[in-house]
């Protein structure tokens, strides 16, 4: 990247800057005329009574005045139009350049050498790309046009003043040299402070990042006060810097104002003297003073431009230097498409003298050399700190060795483009990164190397899409379309028409993630409009389930929904709705304040009863939880009322007794009603919902459904034995009821039963398909660590690479599962290459070839059986386990 | 089945008997009613115990593993408590408990009981009293037994 911001501006926006300059210059004649015109109006049209000539036409005085005024009005419009066009164009240029800069910086992050990330904090990178470059766009847009425009304006006005009287002209600018000399000196000091400020803000960003990541350990050590103090200190530093900047900036301002105000002093003294002497007319002096006032604005603009320019230069240089680390990966390696695939069978992998030194001089790899025939399944073993991780990274071409090289069939790995190494070879480390999106997005991540098919859009969408792509190109952004279809199924040997499911299911099964995804599927939802056959299949499963529940042993585990039965294992709200809420308006939290719900309760004569139940419930809760501290776990587990709300309810039940409920205001009544809605008789055993009340609620349920207003028609999907319940999970749809509370092991038994029913109907795969659409959260936060590692392995498997390099990816799994997954992978990679850094040495027996490392060197290699003899390094390691 | 009933059942258990009513109600609220059908296993010998069960209705067989297979050593009925010691300390189940008839229990989880004790130390003191009382009786019994043994030997 260009070291100077002007270099950068000229390289990418020369034409645009020239256009801006051209527009600016073109606007000057109009500006000059608009200065000249008032004089003509006053002197020619108003003062002399004999009219004038306008482009050869003789006009009387009044017509002449109006003509000139008309011209003035036109000029005002023309000047305004120029400004508008120039400003819009400037804005566009600035935004394009900002977009280009941000893209380029982001793009560079992907080329950073891996060790650089240990030295750079994420917070700093974010800060630089988002906030710090933001003002640069504004500057870039006017880098040339502003000085040209304001300088030109200044010159125009000066020219006008000199034309009136040269001495006064000189008086107006006599102090400029002083300003030009002194301001930059002061400005430099401000600039230095500015640099310090930028650095300090980055430090603060880093601290915030570290705190938010490490808050668990901070609390665990009771160091929150220490961290607060440290942060306060950092804020203090920035406070002082900013204060200094203000002082200096305002001093510059003061100086500027003072010097600017000195000019009128000269006008009044020198000009006044000249007028008294009769060398200057009073009119000319007034005109000059008027012109000088106009002079002030562009001069101020030029000075502030100078400040802006200094700021922008520092920011640009600081940012750019951070994005140019040593060892930045060659851009070509990432952008080039593969010429031909790398031959990875019947060839040799030769690593010679691989060396990686850390900053403090210690070496993680210290002349590691080995040779092995491919394909082969290779285990790398050795004690902690032997350099296993760096070796795997080098072999996956993710880390460049300081010395030495890796050759595959005579080709140097480091010189191959990522379109070769990143597709035929893949890497799974620990911890592996999972990206936000669905499970399926993550599985397919490795297949999105280049766009395969353009996005299918039509009409105005297509037009807008085209414009967006063109604009991206103008800003030097990626010309690939993010909305295109990127998934290249051909690499996994299936056509896009075929379902991805079998391949995905197979990969998930190999890494033992299929059960988890299946569970996610059971919790997932199906849209019966678009997935009619699946919804029908689930209804068949419901029937089958119903059949099985006829066995009284199983039947007691589930309380099935019946249109005329009160379900004691469901909330009162569910019993009233007798359906699943869709969207927000009928969610249980909002139900008590829902007008139609209130209306139905009123008409069923239930309102008072339910509020009374709510009152009793509140009293019981207040009594039970009164002495517990607000953070007690019981609130989360058992309470209807959160710890924060408890005092309010305590006041409420303390203030009134059960006979005064009608006198309560609407808000309090709704709060009590809301409590009642959450009541589950079988679970809470409070005896508050007696059979008589249950019958009334069932009646109200029918009323609710019959008279449901049309605006709520889409807010609920009613339970119907023959209809798929929209908005409810697959599991709930199969059960069509509630798992009973108080039945031993009901959850496990019903879970098993659902699995059996789905397997009988051959629906397990379909449920997994739904599970593939589950969101994993930012960075996979909704998955557990073992799940994330398994998903990363499945992603690598689905890609069918020729070589899979793995650094201990299974370590968070429990030992039995680890071994099972490793066995699966070793089997899967028969005939392909698998390089696996193992934490358990005896497991290396499963691999064809074993490499034993110690202190950055390879000390032994060969088949496990050959190496495992007395006196060998491998033997010593096995014995030590 | 109501909270008040459950509370009365808890009160009939010596270990909980001295706990003041308000706290006992909270313990009842946080406990869980669990039904088993005859033949269901409630807990298994050797497994970690995490809860005590109070029989509300029905009967349960206590059995231990012997060389000749499981042997039933006792049968518990209404208001008997299963695995009482499990709510106090981490010991593996000393026997297997199976529902002899359909069984209705109240399950007091160790975690819930401990949270209550940590929050209200007076409950701990009451439980300690009860345990000390039992220890005293056990020690007395032991002394008597030893004296008898000594007399026999002598």
Coordinates of N, CA, C and O in Angstrom, one line a residue, chain A residues 553 556 620-621 623-625 627-629 632-634 637-640 681-687 741-745 749, chain B residues 1-3 6 22-23 25-38 40-41 106 111-113 115-116 119-120:
Chain A
X553 N -48.5 -48.5 30.4 CA -47.2 -48.3 31.0 C -46.6 -47.0 30.4 O -45.9 -46.3 31.1
X556 N -49.0 -43.3 30.7 CA -49.0 -42.4 31.8 C -47.9 -41.4 31.8 O -47.8 -40.5 32.5
X620 N -48.2 -17.0 48.1 CA -47.3 -18.1 48.4 C -45.9 -17.9 48.0 O -45.0 -18.2 48.8
X621 N -45.7 -17.3 46.8 CA -44.3 -17.0 46.4 C -43.6 -16.1 47.3 O -42.4 -16.3 47.7
X623 N -44.2 -15.6 50.4 CA -44.0 -16.3 51.6 C -42.8 -17.2 51.5 O -41.8 -17.2 52.3
X624 N -42.7 -18.0 50.4 CA -41.7 -19.0 50.2 C -40.3 -18.4 50.0 O -39.3 -18.8 50.5
X625 N -40.3 -17.3 49.2 CA -39.0 -16.8 48.8 C -38.6 -15.6 49.5 O -37.5 -15.0 49.2
X627 N -37.2 -14.9 52.4 CA -35.9 -14.7 53.0 C -34.7 -15.0 52.1 O -33.5 -15.0 52.6
X628 N -34.9 -15.3 50.9 CA -33.8 -15.7 50.0 C -33.1 -14.5 49.5 O -33.8 -13.5 49.1
X629 N -31.8 -14.5 49.3 CA -31.1 -13.4 48.7 C -31.5 -13.4 47.2 O -31.8 -14.5 46.6
X632 N -30.2 -16.0 44.6 CA -30.3 -17.4 44.9 C -30.8 -18.2 43.7 O -31.7 -17.7 43.0
X633 N -30.2 -19.4 43.6 CA -30.5 -20.2 42.4 C -32.0 -20.6 42.3 O -32.6 -20.8 41.3
X634 N -32.7 -20.6 43.5 CA -34.1 -21.0 43.5 C -35.0 -20.1 42.6 O -36.0 -20.6 42.0
X637 N -34.8 -21.5 39.2 CA -35.3 -22.8 39.1 C -36.8 -22.9 39.3 O -37.5 -23.6 38.7
X638 N -37.3 -22.2 40.4 CA -38.6 -22.5 40.8 C -39.6 -21.3 40.9 O -40.8 -21.5 40.9
X639 N -39.1 -20.1 40.9 CA -40.0 -19.0 41.2 C -40.8 -18.6 40.0 O -40.3 -18.6 38.8
X640 N -42.0 -18.1 40.2 CA -42.8 -17.5 39.1 C -42.4 -16.0 39.0 O -42.7 -15.4 38.0
X681 N -50.5 -27.1 37.0 CA -51.0 -27.8 38.2 C -50.1 -29.0 38.6 O -49.8 -29.2 39.7
X682 N -49.8 -29.9 37.6 CA -49.1 -31.1 37.9 C -47.7 -30.8 38.5 O -47.1 -31.6 39.3
X683 N -47.1 -29.7 38.0 CA -45.8 -29.5 38.4 C -45.7 -28.7 39.8 O -44.9 -29.0 40.6
X684 N -46.6 -27.7 39.9 CA -46.5 -26.8 41.0 C -47.2 -27.3 42.3 O -47.0 -26.8 43.4
X685 N -48.2 -28.2 42.1 CA -48.9 -28.9 43.3 C -49.4 -27.8 44.3 O -49.3 -28.0 45.5
X686 N -49.9 -26.7 43.8 CA -50.4 -25.7 44.7 C -51.9 -25.8 45.0 O -52.4 -25.1 45.8
X687 N -52.5 -26.7 44.2 CA -53.9 -26.9 44.4 C -54.8 -25.7 44.0 O -55.8 -25.5 44.6
X741 N -45.3 -34.6 34.4 CA -44.4 -34.4 35.5 C -44.6 -35.5 36.5 O -45.7 -36.1 36.6
X742 N -43.6 -35.8 37.3 CA -43.7 -36.8 38.4 C -43.8 -38.2 38.0 O -44.1 -39.1 38.8
X743 N -43.4 -38.5 36.7 CA -43.3 -39.9 36.3 C -41.8 -40.2 36.2 O -41.1 -39.5 35.4
X744 N -41.3 -41.2 36.9 CA -39.9 -41.5 36.9 C -39.4 -41.7 35.5 O -40.0 -42.4 34.7
X745 N -38.3 -41.0 35.1 CA -37.6 -41.1 33.9 C -38.5 -40.9 32.6 O -38.2 -41.5 31.6
X749 N -37.5 -42.0 28.6 CA -38.3 -43.0 28.0 C -39.0 -42.5 26.8 O -39.1 -43.2 25.8
Chain B
X1 N -53.0 -34.3 45.8 CA -51.6 -34.0 46.1 C -51.4 -32.5 46.1 O -51.6 -31.8 45.2
X2 N -51.0 -32.0 47.3 CA -50.8 -30.6 47.4 C -49.6 -30.4 48.3 O -49.0 -31.2 48.9
X3 N -49.1 -29.1 48.2 CA -47.9 -28.7 48.9 C -48.1 -28.9 50.4 O -47.2 -29.4 51.1
X6 N -47.5 -32.5 51.2 CA -46.1 -32.9 51.1 C -45.3 -32.4 52.3 O -44.4 -33.0 52.8
X22 N -42.0 -22.6 57.7 CA -41.8 -21.8 56.5 C -40.8 -22.5 55.5 O -40.9 -22.5 54.3
X23 N -39.7 -22.9 56.2 CA -38.6 -23.5 55.4 C -38.9 -24.8 54.9 O -38.6 -25.2 53.8
X25 N -41.8 -25.8 54.0 CA -42.7 -25.5 52.9 C -41.9 -25.3 51.6 O -42.2 -25.8 50.5
X26 N -40.8 -24.5 51.8 CA -40.0 -24.2 50.6 C -39.3 -25.5 50.2 O -39.2 -25.8 49.0
X27 N -38.9 -26.3 51.1 CA -38.2 -27.6 50.8 C -39.3 -28.5 50.0 O -39.0 -29.1 49.0
X28 N -40.5 -28.5 50.5 CA -41.6 -29.3 49.8 C -41.8 -28.7 48.4 O -41.9 -29.5 47.5
X29 N -41.8 -27.4 48.3 CA -42.0 -26.8 47.0 C -40.9 -27.2 46.0 O -41.2 -27.4 44.8
X30 N -39.7 -27.3 46.5 CA -38.6 -27.6 45.6 C -38.4 -29.1 45.4 O -37.6 -29.5 44.6
X31 N -39.1 -29.9 46.2 CA -39.0 -31.3 46.0 C -40.0 -31.7 44.9 O -40.8 -30.9 44.4
X32 N -39.8 -33.0 44.4 CA -40.6 -33.4 43.2 C -41.3 -34.7 43.5 O -40.8 -35.6 44.2
X33 N -42.6 -34.7 43.1 CA -43.4 -35.9 43.2 C -43.0 -36.8 42.1 O -43.0 -36.4 40.9
X34 N -42.7 -38.1 42.4 CA -42.3 -39.0 41.3 C -43.1 -40.3 41.5 O -43.1 -40.9 42.6
X35 N -43.7 -40.8 40.4 CA -44.4 -42.1 40.5 C -43.6 -43.2 39.8 O -43.0 -42.9 38.8
X36 N -43.6 -44.3 40.4 CA -42.9 -45.5 39.7 C -44.0 -46.6 39.6 O -44.9 -46.6 40.4
X37 N -43.8 -47.4 38.6 CA -44.7 -48.5 38.5 C -44.0 -49.8 39.0 O -42.8 -49.8 39.0
X38 N -44.7 -50.7 39.5 CA -44.1 -51.9 40.1 C -43.1 -52.5 39.2 O -43.3 -52.6 38.0
X40 N -40.1 -50.9 38.7 CA -39.1 -49.9 38.3 C -38.1 -49.8 39.4 O -38.3 -50.0 40.6
X41 N -36.9 -49.5 38.9 CA -35.7 -49.3 39.8 C -35.7 -47.9 40.3 O -35.7 -47.0 39.5
X106 N -41.8 -38.8 47.2 CA -41.4 -37.4 47.1 C -39.9 -37.4 47.1 O -39.2 -37.9 48.0
X111 N -28.9 -31.3 46.1 CA -28.5 -30.0 45.7 C -29.5 -29.0 46.4 O -29.1 -28.0 47.0
X112 N -30.8 -29.3 46.2 CA -31.8 -28.4 46.8 C -31.7 -28.3 48.3 O -31.8 -27.2 48.9
X113 N -31.5 -29.4 48.9 CA -31.4 -29.5 50.4 C -30.2 -28.7 50.9 O -30.3 -27.8 51.8
X115 N -28.7 -26.3 49.3 CA -28.8 -24.8 49.0 C -29.6 -24.2 50.2 O -29.4 -23.1 50.6
X116 N -30.6 -25.0 50.7 CA -31.4 -24.5 51.8 C -30.6 -24.3 53.0 O -30.7 -23.3 53.7
X119 N -28.2 -21.5 52.9 CA -28.9 -20.2 53.1 C -29.4 -20.0 54.5 O -29.3 -18.9 55.0
X120 N -29.9 -21.0 55.1 CA -30.4 -20.9 56.5 C -29.7 -21.8 57.4 O -30.1 -22.9 57.7

